[in-house]
N, CA, C and O atoms as a GROMACS GRO file, in nm:
protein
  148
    1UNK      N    1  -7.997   1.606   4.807
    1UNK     CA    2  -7.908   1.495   4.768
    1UNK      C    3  -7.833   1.529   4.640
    1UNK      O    4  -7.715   1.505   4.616
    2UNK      N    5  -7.933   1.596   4.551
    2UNK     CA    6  -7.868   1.601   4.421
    2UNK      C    7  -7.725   1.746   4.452
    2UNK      O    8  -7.603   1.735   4.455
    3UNK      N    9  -7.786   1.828   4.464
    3UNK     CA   10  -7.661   1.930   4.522
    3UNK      C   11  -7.569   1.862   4.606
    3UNK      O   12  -7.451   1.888   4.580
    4UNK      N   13  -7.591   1.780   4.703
    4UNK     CA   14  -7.500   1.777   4.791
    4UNK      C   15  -7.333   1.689   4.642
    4UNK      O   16  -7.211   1.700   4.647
    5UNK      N   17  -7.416   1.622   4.550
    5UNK     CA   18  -7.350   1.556   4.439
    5UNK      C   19  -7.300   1.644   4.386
    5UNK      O   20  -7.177   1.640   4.398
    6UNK      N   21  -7.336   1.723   4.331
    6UNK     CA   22  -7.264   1.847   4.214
    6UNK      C   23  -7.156   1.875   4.285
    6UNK      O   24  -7.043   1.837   4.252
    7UNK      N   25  -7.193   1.968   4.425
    7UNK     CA   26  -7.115   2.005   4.495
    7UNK      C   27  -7.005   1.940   4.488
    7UNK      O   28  -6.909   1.996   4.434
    8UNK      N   29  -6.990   1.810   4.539
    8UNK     CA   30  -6.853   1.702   4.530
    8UNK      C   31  -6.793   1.716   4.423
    8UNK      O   32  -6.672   1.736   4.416
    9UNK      N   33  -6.892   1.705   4.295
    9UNK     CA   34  -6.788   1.701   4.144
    9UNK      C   35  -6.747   1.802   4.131
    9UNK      O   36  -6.650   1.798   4.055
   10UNK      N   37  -6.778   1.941   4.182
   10UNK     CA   38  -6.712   2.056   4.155
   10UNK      C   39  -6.606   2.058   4.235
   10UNK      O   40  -6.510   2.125   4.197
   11UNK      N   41  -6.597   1.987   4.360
   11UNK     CA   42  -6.442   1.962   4.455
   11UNK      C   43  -6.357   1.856   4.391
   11UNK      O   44  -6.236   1.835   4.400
   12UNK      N   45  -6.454   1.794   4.322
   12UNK     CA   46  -6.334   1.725   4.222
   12UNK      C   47  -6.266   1.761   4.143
   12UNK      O   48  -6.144   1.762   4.136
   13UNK      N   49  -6.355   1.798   4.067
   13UNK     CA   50  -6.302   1.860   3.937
   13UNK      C   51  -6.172   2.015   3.966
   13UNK      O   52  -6.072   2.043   3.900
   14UNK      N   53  -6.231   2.085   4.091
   14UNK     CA   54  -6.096   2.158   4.114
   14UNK      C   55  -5.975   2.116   4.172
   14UNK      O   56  -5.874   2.187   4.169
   15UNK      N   57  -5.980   1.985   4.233
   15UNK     CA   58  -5.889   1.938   4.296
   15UNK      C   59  -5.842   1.863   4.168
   15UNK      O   60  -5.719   1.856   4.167
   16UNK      N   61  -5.874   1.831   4.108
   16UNK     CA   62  -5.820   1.752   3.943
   16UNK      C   63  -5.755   1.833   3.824
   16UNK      O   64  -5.677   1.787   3.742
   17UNK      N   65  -5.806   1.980   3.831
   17UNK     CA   66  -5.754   2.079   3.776
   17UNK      C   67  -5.603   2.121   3.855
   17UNK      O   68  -5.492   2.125   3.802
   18UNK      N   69  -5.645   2.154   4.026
   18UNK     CA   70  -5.514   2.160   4.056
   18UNK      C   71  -5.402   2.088   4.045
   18UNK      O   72  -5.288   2.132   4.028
   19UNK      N   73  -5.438   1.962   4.058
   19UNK     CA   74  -5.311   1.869   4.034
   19UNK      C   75  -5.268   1.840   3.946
   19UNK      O   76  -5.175   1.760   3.955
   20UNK      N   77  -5.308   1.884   3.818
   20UNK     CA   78  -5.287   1.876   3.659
   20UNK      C   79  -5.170   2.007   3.669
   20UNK      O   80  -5.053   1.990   3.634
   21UNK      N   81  -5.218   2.134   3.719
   21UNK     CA   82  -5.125   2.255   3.694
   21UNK      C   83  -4.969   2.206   3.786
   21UNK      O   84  -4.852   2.216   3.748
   22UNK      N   85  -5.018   2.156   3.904
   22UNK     CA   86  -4.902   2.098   4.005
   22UNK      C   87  -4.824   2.058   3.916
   22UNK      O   88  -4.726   2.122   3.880
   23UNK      N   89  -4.877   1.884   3.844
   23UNK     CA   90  -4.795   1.798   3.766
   23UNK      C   91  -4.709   1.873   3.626
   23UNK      O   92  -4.608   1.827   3.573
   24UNK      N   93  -4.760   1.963   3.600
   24UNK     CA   94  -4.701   2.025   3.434
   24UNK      C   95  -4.575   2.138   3.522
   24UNK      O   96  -4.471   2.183   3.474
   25UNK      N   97  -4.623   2.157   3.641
   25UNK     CA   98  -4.549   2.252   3.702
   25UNK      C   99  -4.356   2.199   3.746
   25UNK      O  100  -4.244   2.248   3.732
   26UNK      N  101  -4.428   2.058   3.812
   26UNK     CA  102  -4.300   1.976   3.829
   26UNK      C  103  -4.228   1.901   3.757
   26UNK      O  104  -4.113   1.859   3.770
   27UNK      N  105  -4.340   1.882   3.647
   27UNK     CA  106  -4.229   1.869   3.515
   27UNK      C  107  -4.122   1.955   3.480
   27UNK      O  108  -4.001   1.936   3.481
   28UNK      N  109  -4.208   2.078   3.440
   28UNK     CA  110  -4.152   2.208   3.359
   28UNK      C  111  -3.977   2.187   3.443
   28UNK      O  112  -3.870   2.150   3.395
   29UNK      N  113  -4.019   2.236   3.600
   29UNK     CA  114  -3.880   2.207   3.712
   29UNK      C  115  -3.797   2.107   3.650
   29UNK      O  116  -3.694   2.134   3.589
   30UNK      N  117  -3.849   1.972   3.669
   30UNK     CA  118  -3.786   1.877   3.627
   30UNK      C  119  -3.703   1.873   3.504
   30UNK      O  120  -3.592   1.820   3.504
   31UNK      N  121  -3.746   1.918   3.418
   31UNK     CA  122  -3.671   1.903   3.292
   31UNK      C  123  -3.586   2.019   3.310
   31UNK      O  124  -3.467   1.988   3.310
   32UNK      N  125  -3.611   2.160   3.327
   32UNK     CA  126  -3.520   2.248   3.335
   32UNK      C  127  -3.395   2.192   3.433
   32UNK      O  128  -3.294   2.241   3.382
   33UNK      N  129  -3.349   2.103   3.566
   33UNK     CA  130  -3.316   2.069   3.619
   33UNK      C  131  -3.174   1.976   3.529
   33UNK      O  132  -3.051   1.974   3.527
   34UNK      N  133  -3.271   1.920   3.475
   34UNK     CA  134  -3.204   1.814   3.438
   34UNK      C  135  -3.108   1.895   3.291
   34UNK      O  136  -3.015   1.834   3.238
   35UNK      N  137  -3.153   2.039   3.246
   35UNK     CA  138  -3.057   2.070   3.139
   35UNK      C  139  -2.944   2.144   3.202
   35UNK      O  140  -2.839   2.167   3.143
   36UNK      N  141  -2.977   2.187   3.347
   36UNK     CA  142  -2.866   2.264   3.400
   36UNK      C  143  -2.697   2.163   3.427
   36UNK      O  144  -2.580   2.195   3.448
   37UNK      N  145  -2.775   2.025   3.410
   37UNK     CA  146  -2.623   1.932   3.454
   37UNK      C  147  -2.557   1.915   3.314
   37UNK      O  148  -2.450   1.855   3.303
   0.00000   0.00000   0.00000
């Protein structure tokens, strides 16, 4: 039971890491975007 728990927070926690790099990623886009106009 207790592993089957960790296990999850460690799919969290990488899926929370990935979407942190995603979000700074589509910023970064975003703003560069917006200096090209």
């Amino acid at each position: 039971m207790i592993s089957i728990l960790k296990h999850t927070l460690q799919i969290g926690e990488y899926n929370y890491e990935k979407a942190g790099k995603a979000f700074i990623r589509a910023k970064c886009v975003y703003r560069s975007s917006i200096n090209d106009f």
